[in-house]
Phi, psi and omega in degrees: 000328168303299183295311184314301173310320195298317161293322178292321168291308197291329174293317176320287184299339185271313194303322174300314170305314161309315195277344180301306186274338160266018144310284162328290193280345205282331196291336204263316174295329162294323170298323200284307186299323190255354192307294200303353146293328173246000163248065216292350164256178183309140177283100199298346181286331158292132162295117146305125168297157167259143174327135175262196161326128158312123169223151197290117162288138188230136169235112152270123207233157180253080197283019190250010183247145184300126173110000187289317190294306162331314171298296166326288176346289187308305189304321192296302169306325187269347171286312180311305186293347186273336188081023184244141194311145190290164204265173156246149190247139184239129181247133183273159187245162179301312190271005175228074182274035181130359204263286167331305193280334182286306165298352161270339165320296190296322176300321196272004180098000178317107189261349173231134166245124183258141192257096169264117192136185198282177174303318175328298190301329190296327184305309183285324166317306202296309197296324180279327184274332197318124192104328181252174199270354170304149182229132175305084194266149173237123169247107197273131173228031179253173162314296187262338191018076205264317195282320185299327193302303196309310191284357208045046189265168189269062209290346191257002171234093171323301191296324171289336167276325171289341173280317153324328189275325198261331192223008147314176170274154175244122165272123166315133147233181201256172176201129187256133186273135196226118169254136190234141180233132170252197188304319196265016163093003187284125162278115170251161204210118175219145183259143189227167173234325196243296185201159173208166185183160164235169180100217191339303192293316174299331193290307188306304188300335186274339202242016168295138186278121177312307187285330204257330176291315195289342186261316192231044182028262197276330176325300193294354173283323186289313200280338166285341178293325183274341178277339196234045178279338198246027181269167192289158168272172194221146198290157187192127143263124206260132156249135188235133184060018195055044169234140149299117162276333222190113197213075186203189170269132165278150149253331174188154184236124144253157189248113157239159161258348182210163153195056163257158187231176171333136176080002184065038185255089193270103188289313173301168177255343181193003192259148162256181172293354188219038179244345178094018158233138216234119186252139178251109185256119179253132177248127195218051169269144156289333179205186176299321180287336182275327140336306173310312213285315171313315180287299181320308194306310189290324188288303183260012173090153178319142161258171160282336167311305162329299160302344162260337174222094185281123168262007171213132179234135197253142169234143183238165197182190167228353180208123176217159179231131169258099168242120197276046176041039184097323184279106190298142179226136186304144182212146197229154172215151178033061183055016187259134166268137178255165191288177184281155189208145198254004170205140176235150159212135194221147190213144191259145187243128187272141160059025186296314207232132125310124190237124183259132196243163169287106162347102184281018175251008190255155176250140182261343174269143168269129181314108202315297218301334177280356187286128187301142181295323188304324161307318167310321212262336201289312188305307191296335184291306193297339171306286184313320179285334174287351182271322174319305190299321189296322174316307174295314182298302194296322203287330161300318176298314169316296173336274183337295194309288211307295185291344157309298163312313191300334194269323195277336168304320194276313179302320185291316186292340183273000000 
């Protein structure tokens, strides 16, 4: 009986933690969805950049993303305010996620090509304009928004991102070209801007619940990660810059152009998207304790204990080859899952893509006392709408939790 009570307490604590996380992110999502109705123009606490010389603009957007149409509307409004010509709009498709549209935009003379969508849309558009004089503008609407995070864009603010895309400065960044070979020895080539890899990370994305991902973002990856945490390690031989650096069993291998992810966690050791280098990150935990050490390594930094028996290793170079000795592993690039591969070859492409960014020497946020009173009142209305939304969402979760608790109690009673 005592053991049953402990089990119930443990399950209840876990359920409460999951519920708290889910409710928090549901409130954030609700606010993002409602914001266009409350702020029809830009949020004035972002210091808007003044228009420069007119440029030809193309917009490539993913129509299934929440706020994609609103992002297009903001682009049109800011172009009108600047006195520039209207942009050319391209809508992505399931089997054409942006690459050919970007090629077409450059061919038609676009000087700025704005990608409105998730990391996949940004990656495809960037690959399409790579090597040209056109510059990439980023309006991130995805789950991770990883490139926007690494480039210090205000990924939570559509108006600010549009303003930086149109009137910011141009900065070239690197790209990674990766070639994947499957069991049938068929090769597939992709480009990515943030991170690609094989093993545990790709399996998490493969198994993530799409409905949960759509409602709560990265929470879906937590659930999938717990399911795959005890999977076996796989053999891998890693050759960096034509020199073998590793030949043993691993859980995952990441190839990074830059490495900041959600929560401000930085997976890479030192590289940036502008230094002409890639970084290989190898994870080799053997058990649940090993995964705890991996988490501590990324959240708290390396320790003396970790250096003696590492579960995370970092290697920096310009090209890398990874062979999984005939065992196919799932592969992902910038959050998109690809087919399993038995061999990977990746190489850095320096300064491949021009990106529009907010000037680093400018302060981008206005002091609180300079924000007009009517905007502060609008903010209070937004907070009230969020509170109303959170009450409804919280009640749904409470009802669900009570139902689950009753089922658990019946199970223990039996």
